[in-house]
Tab-separated table of C-alpha atoms in Angstrom:
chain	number	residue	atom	x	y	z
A	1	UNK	CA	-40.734	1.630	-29.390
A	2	UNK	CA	-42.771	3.153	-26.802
A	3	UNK	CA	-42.405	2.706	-23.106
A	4	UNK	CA	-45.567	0.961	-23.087
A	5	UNK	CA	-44.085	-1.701	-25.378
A	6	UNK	CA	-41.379	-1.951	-23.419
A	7	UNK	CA	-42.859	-2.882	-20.734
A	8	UNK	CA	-44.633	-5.650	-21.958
A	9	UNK	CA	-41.759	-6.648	-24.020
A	10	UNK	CA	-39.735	-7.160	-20.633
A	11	UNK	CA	-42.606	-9.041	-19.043
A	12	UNK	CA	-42.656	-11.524	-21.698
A	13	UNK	CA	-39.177	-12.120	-21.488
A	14	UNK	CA	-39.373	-12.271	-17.173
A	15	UNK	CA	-42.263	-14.985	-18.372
A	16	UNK	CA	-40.244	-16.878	-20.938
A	17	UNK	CA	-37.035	-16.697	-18.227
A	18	UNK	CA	-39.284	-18.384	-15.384
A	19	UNK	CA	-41.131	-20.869	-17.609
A	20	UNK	CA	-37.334	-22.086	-19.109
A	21	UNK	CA	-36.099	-22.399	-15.058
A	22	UNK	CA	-39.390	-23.844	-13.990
A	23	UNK	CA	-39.266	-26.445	-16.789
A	24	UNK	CA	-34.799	-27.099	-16.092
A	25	UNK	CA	-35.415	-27.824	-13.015
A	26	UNK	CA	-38.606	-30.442	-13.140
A	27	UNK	CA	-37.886	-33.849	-11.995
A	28	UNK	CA	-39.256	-34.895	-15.078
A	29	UNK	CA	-37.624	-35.210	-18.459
A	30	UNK	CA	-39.946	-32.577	-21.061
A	31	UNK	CA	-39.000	-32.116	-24.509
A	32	UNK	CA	-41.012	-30.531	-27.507
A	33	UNK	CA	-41.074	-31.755	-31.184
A	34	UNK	CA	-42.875	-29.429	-33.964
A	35	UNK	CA	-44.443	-30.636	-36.879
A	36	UNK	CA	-41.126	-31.024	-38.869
A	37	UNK	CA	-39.740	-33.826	-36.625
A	38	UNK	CA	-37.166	-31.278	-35.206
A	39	UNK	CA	-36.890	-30.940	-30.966
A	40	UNK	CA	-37.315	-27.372	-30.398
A	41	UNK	CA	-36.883	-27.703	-26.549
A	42	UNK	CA	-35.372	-29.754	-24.520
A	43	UNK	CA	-34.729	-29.849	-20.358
A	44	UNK	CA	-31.711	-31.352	-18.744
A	45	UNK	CA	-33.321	-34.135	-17.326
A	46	UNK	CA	-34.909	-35.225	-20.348
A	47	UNK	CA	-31.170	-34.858	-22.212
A	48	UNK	CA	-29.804	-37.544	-18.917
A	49	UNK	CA	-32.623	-39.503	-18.887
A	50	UNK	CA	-32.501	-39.994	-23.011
A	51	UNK	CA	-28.620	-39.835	-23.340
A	52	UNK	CA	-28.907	-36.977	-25.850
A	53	UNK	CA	-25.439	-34.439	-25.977
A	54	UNK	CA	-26.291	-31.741	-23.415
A	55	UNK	CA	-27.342	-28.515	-24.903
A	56	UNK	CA	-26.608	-29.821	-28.641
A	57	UNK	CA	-30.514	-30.400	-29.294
A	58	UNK	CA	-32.204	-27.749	-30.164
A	59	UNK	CA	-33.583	-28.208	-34.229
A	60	UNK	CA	-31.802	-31.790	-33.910
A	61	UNK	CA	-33.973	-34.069	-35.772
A	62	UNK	CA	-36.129	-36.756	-33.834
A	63	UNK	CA	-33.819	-39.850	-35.211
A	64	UNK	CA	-31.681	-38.268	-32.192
A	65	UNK	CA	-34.396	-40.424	-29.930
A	66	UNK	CA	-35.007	-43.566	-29.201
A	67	UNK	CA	-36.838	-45.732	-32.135
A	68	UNK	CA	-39.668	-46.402	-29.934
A	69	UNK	CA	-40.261	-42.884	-29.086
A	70	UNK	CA	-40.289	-41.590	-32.323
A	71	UNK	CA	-43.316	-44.093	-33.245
A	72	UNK	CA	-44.942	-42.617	-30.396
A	73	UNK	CA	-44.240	-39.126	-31.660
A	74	UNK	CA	-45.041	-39.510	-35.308
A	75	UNK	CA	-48.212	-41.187	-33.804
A	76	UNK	CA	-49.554	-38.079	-31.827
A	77	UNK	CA	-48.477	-36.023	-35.296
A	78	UNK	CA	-50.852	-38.034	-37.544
A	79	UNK	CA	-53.680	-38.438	-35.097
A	80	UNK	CA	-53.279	-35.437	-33.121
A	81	UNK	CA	-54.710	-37.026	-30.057
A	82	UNK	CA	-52.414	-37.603	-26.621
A	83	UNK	CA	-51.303	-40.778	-25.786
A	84	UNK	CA	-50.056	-42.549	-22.431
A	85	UNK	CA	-47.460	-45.350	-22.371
A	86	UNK	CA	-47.671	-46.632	-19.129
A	87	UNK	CA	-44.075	-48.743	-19.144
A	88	UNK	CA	-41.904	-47.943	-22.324
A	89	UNK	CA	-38.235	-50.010	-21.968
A	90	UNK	CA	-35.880	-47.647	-23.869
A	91	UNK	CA	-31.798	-48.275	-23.873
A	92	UNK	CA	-30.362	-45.504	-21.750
A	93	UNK	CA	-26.537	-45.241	-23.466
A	94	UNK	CA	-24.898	-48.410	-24.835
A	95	UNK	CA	-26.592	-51.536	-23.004
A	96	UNK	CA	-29.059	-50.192	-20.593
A	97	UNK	CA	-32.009	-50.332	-20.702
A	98	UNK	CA	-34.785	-48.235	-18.397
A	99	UNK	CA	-38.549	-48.234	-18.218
A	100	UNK	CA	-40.379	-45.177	-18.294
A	101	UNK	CA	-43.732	-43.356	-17.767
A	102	UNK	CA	-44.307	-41.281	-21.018
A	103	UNK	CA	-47.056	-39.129	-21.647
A	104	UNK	CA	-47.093	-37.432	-25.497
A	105	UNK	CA	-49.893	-34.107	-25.914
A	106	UNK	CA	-50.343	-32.089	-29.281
A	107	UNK	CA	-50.335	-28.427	-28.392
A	108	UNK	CA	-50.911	-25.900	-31.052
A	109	UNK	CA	-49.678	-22.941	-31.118
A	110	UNK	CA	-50.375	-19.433	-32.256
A	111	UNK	CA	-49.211	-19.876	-35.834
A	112	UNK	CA	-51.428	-23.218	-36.005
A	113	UNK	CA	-48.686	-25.182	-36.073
A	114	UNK	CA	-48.934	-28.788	-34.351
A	115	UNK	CA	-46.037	-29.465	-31.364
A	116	UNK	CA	-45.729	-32.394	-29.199
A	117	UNK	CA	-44.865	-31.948	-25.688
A	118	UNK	CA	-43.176	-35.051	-24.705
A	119	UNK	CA	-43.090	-35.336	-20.428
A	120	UNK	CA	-41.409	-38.842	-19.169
A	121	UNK	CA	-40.469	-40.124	-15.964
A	122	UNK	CA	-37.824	-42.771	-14.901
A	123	UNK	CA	-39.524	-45.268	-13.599
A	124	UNK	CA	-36.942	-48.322	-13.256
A	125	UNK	CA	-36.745	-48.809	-9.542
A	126	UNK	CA	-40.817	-48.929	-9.156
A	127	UNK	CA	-41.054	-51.297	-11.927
A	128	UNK	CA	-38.094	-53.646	-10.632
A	129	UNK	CA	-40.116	-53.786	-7.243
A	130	UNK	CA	-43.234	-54.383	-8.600
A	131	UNK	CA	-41.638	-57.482	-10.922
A	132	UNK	CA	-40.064	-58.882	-7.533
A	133	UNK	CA	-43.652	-58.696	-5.774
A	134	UNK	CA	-45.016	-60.337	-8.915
A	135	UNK	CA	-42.181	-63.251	-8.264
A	136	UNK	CA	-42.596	-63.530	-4.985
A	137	UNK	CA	-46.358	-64.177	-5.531
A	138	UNK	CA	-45.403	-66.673	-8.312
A	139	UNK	CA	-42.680	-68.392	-6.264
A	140	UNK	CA	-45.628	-68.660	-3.901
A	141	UNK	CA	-47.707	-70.458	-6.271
A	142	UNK	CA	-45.223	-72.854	-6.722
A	143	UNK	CA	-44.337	-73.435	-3.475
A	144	UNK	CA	-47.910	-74.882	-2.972
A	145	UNK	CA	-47.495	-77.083	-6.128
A	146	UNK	CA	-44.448	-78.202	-5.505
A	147	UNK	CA	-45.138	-79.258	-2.027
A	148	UNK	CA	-48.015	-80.906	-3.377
A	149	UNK	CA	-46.054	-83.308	-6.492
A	150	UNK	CA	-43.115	-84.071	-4.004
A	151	UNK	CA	-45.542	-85.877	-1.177
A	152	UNK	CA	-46.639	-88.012	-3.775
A	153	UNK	CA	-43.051	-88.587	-5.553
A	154	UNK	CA	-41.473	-89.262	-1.884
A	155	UNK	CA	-44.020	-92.089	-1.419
A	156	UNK	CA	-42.917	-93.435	-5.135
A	157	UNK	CA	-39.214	-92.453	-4.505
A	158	UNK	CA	-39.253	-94.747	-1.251
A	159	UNK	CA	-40.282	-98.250	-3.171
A	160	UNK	CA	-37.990	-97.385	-6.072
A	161	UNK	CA	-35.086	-97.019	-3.274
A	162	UNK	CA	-35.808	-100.282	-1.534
A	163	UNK	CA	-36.343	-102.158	-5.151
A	164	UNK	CA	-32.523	-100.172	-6.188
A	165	UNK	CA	-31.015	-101.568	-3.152
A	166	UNK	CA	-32.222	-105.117	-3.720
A	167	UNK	CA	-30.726	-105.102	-7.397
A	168	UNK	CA	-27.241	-103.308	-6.362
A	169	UNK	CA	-26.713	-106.229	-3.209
A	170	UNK	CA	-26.613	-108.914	-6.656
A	171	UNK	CA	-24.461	-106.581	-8.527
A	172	UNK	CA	-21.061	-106.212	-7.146
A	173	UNK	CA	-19.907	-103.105	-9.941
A	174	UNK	CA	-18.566	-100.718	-6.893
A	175	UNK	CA	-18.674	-97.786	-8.776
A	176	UNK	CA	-22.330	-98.193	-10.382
A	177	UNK	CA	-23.520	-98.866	-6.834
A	178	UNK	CA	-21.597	-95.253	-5.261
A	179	UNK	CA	-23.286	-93.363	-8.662
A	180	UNK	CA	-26.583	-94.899	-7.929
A	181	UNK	CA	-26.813	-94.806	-4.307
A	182	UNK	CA	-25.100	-90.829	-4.624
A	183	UNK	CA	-28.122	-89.963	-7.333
A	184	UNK	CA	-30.730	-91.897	-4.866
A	185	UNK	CA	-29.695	-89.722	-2.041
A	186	UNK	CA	-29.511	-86.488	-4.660
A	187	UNK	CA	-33.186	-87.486	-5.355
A	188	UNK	CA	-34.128	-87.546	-1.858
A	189	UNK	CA	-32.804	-84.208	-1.203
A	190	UNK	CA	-34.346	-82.256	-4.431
A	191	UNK	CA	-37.729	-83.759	-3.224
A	192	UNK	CA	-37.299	-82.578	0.633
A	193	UNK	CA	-36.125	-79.407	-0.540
A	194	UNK	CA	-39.747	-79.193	-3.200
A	195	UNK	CA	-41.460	-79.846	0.129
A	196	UNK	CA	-39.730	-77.390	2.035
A	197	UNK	CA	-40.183	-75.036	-1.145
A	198	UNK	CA	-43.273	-73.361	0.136
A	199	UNK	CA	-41.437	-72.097	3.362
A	200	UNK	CA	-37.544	-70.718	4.064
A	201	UNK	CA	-34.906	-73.447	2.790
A	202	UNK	CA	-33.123	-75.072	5.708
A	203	UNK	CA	-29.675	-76.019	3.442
A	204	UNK	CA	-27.310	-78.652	5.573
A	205	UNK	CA	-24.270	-76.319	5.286
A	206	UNK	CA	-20.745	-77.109	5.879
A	207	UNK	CA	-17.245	-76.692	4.723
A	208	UNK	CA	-17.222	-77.615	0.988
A	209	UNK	CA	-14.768	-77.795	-2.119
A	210	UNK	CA	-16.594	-75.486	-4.707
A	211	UNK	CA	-13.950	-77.073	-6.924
A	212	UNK	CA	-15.500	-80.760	-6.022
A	213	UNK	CA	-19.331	-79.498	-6.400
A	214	UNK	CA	-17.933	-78.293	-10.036
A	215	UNK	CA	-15.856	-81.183	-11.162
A	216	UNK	CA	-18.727	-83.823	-10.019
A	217	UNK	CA	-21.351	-81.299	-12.224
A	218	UNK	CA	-19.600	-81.381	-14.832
A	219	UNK	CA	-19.534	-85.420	-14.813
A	220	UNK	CA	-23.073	-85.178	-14.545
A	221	UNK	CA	-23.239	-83.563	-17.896
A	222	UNK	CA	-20.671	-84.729	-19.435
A	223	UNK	CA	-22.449	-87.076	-21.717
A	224	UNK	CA	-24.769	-83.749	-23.004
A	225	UNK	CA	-21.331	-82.253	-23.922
A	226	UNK	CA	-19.637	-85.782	-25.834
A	227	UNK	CA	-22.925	-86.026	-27.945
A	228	UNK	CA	-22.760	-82.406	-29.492
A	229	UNK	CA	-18.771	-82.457	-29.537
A	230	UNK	CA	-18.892	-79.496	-27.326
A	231	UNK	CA	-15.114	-79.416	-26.044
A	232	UNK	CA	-15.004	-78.628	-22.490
A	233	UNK	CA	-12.294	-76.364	-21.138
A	234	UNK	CA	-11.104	-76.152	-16.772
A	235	UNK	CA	-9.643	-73.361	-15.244
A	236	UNK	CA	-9.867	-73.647	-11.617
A	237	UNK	CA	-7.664	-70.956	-10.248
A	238	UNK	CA	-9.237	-70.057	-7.047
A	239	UNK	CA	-7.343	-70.484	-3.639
A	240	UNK	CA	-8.518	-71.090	-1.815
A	241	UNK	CA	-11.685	-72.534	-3.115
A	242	UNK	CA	-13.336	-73.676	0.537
A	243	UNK	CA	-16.844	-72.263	0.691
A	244	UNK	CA	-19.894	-72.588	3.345
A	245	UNK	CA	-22.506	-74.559	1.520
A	246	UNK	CA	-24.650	-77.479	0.913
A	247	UNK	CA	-23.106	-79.984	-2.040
A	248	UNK	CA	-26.262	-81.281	-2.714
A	249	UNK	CA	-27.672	-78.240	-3.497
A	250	UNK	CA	-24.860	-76.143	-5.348
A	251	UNK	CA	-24.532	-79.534	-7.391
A	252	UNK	CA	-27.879	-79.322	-8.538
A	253	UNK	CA	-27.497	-75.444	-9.392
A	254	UNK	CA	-24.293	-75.920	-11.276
A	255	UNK	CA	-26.166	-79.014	-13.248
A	256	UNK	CA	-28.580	-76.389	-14.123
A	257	UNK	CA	-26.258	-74.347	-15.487
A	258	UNK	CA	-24.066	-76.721	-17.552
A	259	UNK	CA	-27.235	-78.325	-18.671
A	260	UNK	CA	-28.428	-75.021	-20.330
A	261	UNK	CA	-24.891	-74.541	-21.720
A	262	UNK	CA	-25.039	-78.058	-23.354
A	263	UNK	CA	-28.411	-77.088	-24.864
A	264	UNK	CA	-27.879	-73.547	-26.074
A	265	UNK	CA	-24.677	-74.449	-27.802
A	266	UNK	CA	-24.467	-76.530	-31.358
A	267	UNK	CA	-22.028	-79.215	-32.588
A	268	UNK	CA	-18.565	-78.139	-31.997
A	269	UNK	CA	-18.765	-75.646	-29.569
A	270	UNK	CA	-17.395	-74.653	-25.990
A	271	UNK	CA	-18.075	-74.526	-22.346
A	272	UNK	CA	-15.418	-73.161	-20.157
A	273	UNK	CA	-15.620	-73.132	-16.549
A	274	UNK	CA	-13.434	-70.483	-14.593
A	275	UNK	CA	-12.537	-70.051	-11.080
A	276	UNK	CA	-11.292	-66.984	-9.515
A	277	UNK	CA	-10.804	-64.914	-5.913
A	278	UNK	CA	-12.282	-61.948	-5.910
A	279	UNK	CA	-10.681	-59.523	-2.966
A	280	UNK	CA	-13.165	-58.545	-0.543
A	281	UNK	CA	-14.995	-55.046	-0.681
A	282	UNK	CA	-14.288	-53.201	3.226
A	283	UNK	CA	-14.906	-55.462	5.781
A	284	UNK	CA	-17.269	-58.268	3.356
A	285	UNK	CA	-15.006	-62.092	3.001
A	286	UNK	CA	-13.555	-62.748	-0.156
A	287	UNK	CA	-15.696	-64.575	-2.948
A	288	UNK	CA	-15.148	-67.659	-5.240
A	289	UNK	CA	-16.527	-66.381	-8.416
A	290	UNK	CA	-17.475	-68.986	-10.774
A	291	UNK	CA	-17.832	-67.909	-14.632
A	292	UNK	CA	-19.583	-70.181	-17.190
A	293	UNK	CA	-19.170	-69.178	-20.500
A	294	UNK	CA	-20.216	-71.087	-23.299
A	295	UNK	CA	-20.644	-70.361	-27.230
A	296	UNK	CA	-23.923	-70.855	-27.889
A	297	UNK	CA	-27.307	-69.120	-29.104
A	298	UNK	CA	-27.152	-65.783	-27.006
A	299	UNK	CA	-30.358	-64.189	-25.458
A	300	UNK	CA	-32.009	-61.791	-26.758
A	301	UNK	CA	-31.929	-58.315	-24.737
A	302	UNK	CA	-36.001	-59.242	-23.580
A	303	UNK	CA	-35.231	-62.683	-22.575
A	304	UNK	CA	-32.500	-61.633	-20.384
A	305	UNK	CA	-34.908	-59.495	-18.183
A	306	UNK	CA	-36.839	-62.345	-17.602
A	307	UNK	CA	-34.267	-65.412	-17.399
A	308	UNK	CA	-34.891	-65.924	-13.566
A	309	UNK	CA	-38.369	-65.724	-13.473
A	310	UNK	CA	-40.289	-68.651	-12.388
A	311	UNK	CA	-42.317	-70.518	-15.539
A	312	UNK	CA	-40.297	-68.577	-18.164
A	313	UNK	CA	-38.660	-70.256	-20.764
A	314	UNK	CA	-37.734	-70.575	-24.755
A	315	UNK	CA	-38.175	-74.141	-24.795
A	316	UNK	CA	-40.886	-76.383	-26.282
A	317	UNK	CA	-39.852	-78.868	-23.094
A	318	UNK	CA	-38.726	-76.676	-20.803
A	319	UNK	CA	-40.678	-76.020	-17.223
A	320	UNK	CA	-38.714	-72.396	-16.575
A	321	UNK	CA	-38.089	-73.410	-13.018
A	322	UNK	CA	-34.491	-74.732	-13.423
A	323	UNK	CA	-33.137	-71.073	-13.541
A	324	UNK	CA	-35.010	-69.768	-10.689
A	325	UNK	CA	-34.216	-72.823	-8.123
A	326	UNK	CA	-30.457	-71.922	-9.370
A	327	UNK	CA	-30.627	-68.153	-8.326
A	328	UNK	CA	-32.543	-69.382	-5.308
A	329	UNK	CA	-29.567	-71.966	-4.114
A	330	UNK	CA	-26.954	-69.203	-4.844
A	331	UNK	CA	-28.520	-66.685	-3.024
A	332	UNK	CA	-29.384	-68.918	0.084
A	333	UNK	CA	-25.672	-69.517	0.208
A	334	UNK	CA	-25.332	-65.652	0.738
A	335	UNK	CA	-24.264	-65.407	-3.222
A	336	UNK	CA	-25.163	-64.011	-6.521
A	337	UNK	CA	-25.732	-64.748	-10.143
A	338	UNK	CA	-25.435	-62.393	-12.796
A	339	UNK	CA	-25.432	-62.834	-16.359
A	340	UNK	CA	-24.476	-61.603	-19.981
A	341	UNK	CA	-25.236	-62.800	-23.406
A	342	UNK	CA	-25.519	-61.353	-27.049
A	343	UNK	CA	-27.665	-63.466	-29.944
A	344	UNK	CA	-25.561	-65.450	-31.904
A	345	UNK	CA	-22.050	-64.466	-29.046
A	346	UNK	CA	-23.033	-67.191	-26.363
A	347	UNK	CA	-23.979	-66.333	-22.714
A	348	UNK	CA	-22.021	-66.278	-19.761
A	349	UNK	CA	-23.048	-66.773	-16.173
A	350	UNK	CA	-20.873	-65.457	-12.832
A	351	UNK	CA	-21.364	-66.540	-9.733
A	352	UNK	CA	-20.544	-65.540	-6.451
A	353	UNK	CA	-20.290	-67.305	-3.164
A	354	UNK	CA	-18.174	-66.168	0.190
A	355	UNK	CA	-14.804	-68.013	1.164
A	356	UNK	CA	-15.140	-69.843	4.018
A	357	UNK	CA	-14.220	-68.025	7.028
A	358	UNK	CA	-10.989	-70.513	8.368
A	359	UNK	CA	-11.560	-72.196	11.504
C-alpha cells in the first residue's frame, strides 16, 4: 500500500472516529436500521432512552424496538419518504411509558442500499406541562359553567330546604331528620364550593377524624355495594388518624372514590379501604395514606393518563368531573392522589394527606 493510501486510509478512520464521538455524545437518541430490519448503529442515548442492552445492538433485529417504532420504520422502508411523529408514547422498561419527538429519514448509501436514520428526543416533561396548561384552561372553562348552574341551583336549593324543613317538623324519625338535614347542608356546600369553582377554594379547615370522613363515605355508598354483593373490607390502622381538613369536602372526594369502586366492580367483588402512617420524609409531617383497592374492570394503560382530566370519562352517564374535583379537594388539603390499575386486576387509589400538627 502506498504512502499515499495511507494517508487517506488514516483520514477516513480520524473521520469515522469523530463522526462515532460526535454522534455518542448527542443529546439525542440516533440509531440506523438497513434494509434487512437489522440496527447497524446505535448511540448511548438512544440504547437509555429505548431500554435496549448497552452495546449488545449492533445486527440485532428491529423486534428489539418498540412495536410502534418498527411500524414507523417498516413505513419509511416501503415508501422511502421521511416521516415526523410529533408525540409517539412508547413504554420505557416495564411500565413506563414516555413521549417522544421522532423523526425517521431514508439515506442511501454507496452500495444503493436503503438505511433509516432514526433521531428521537425525550420529550416527557414538555408534554406533561403542556397537558397541565391544557387543564388549567379546561378547569377554567368550567369554572365559568359551574359558577353559572350553581346560582341558579342555590335559588332552587333554598325553596327545597324550607319545603324539607316543613315536612321533617311533622315527622319525628330523629335519625331521618340528622341524614336529611346533614345531606341539605352537604348540598349547600358542593353548590358554594361550584360557585367559588372559578376562583381559589376557601375550604373551612379544622381538626378532623380522616377515619370519621371514611366511615360516614362509606355509609353513603353502602347501598351501591349491598346491590352488587360487593363485600366490603376495613382496615383502619393509622394513629393517629387526626388530619387538617374540611369534612364536607374530603366526604365528597372519598364518595367519589367509593362510588367509582362500586361501579367498576361486578357482582361479588371487593372494596377494601386501608389506613396507614407513613413516616415523614426530612423535616415534611407524617401522612395518613388512604388506599382504595377494589376488584374491578382495571384501566387501560391510555385511560390512566387521562383519569384526572376534566370531561374525561368511559361512561355513557358519566360527566368526567367527579375525578378531577377529587384530585382538586386532596390537593387543596396539601395531599396527593396517585393511582394503579391493570384491565381485568382492579384499580387502586392512594391518598395522601398531612397529620395534624398537635396543638
Amino acid at each position: 500500500m502506498s504512502a499515499r493510501s495511507q494517508t487517506k486510509l488514516g483520514e477516513v478512520g480520524e473521520s469515522l472516529h469523530l463522526v462515532r464521538s460526535l454522534r455518542d455524545c448527542l443529546a439525542s437518541g440516533v440509531l440506523v436500521v438497513n434494509r434487512r430490519e437489522q440496527i447497524v448503529s446505535c448511540n448511548p442515548e438512544a440504547e437509555r432512552l429505548l431500554n435496549l442492552p448497552s452495546g449488545k445492538t449492533l445486527h440485532a433485529p428491529i423486534t428489539l424496538l418498540p412495536v410502534a417504532l418498527q411500524n414507523l420504520v417498516r413505513e419509511v422502508i416501503a415508501g422511502k419518504k421521511p416521516v415526523t411523529c410529533e408525540q409517539l408514547n412508547l413504554l420505557a422498561g416495564s411500565s413506563v411509558t414516555h413521549t417522544y419527538h421522532v423523526n425517521l429519514v431514508p439515506v442511501r448509501s454507496q452500495a444503493d442500499s436503503l438505511d433509516v436514520v432514526v433521531v428521537l428526543s425525550d420529550i416527557t416533561s414538555f408534554a406533561r406541562l403542556e397537558g397541565a396548561v391544557t387543564r388549567l384552561d379546561r378547569l377554567s372553562t368550567i369554572g365559568t359553567l359551574s359558577a353559572t348552574m350553581a346560582h341558579e341551583i342555590k335559588n332552587a336549593l333554598v325553596a327545597v330546604k324550607t319545603f324539607v324543613d316543613l315536612l321533617l317538623e311533622k315527622n319525628r324519625d330523629s335519625e331521618l331528620s340528622e341524614v336529611v338535614s346533614r345531606e341539605m347542608k352537604r348540598m349547600e356546600s358542593i353548590v358554594g364550593q361550584m360557585l367559588k369553582f372559578g376562583g381559589p377554594a376557601r375550604p373551612n379547615f379544622s381538626t378532623v377524624r380522616l377515619h370519621d370522613v371514611l366511615e360516614q363515605s362509606l355509609r353513603m355508598v353502602q347501598h351501591k355495594l349491598d346491590g352488587k354483593l360487593i363485600s366490603l373490607n376495613r382496615s383502619f390502622n393509622a394513629t393517629p388518624d387526626a388530619v387538617h381538613g374540611d369534612d364536607y369536602q374530603l366526604e365528597q372526594a372519598f364518595v367519589n372514590l367509593f362510588l367509582n369502586a362500586a361501579e367498576a366492580t361486578g357482582a361479588n367483588g371487593s372494596l377494601t379501604v386501608t389506613t396507614e402512617v407513613v413516616a415523614a420524609a426530612s423535616k415534611t409531617a407524617p401522612h395518613v395514606r388512604v388506599i382504595v383497592k377494589d376488584t374491578g374492570v382495571g384501566i387501560t394503560p391510555e385511560h390512566l393518563q387521562k383519569l384526572f382530566e376534566p370531561f374525561f370519562t368511559t361512561k355513557h352517564h358519566g360527566t368526567g368531573l367527579g375525578l378531577p374535583i377529587t384530585q382538586r379537594i386532596i390537593q387543596e388539603h396539601r395531599g396527593e392522589i396517585t393511582v394503579e390499575s391493570e384491565p381485568d386486576k382492579g384499580t387502586t387509589f392512594f391518598i395522601k394527606i398531612p397529620v395534624a400538627h398537635r396543638a
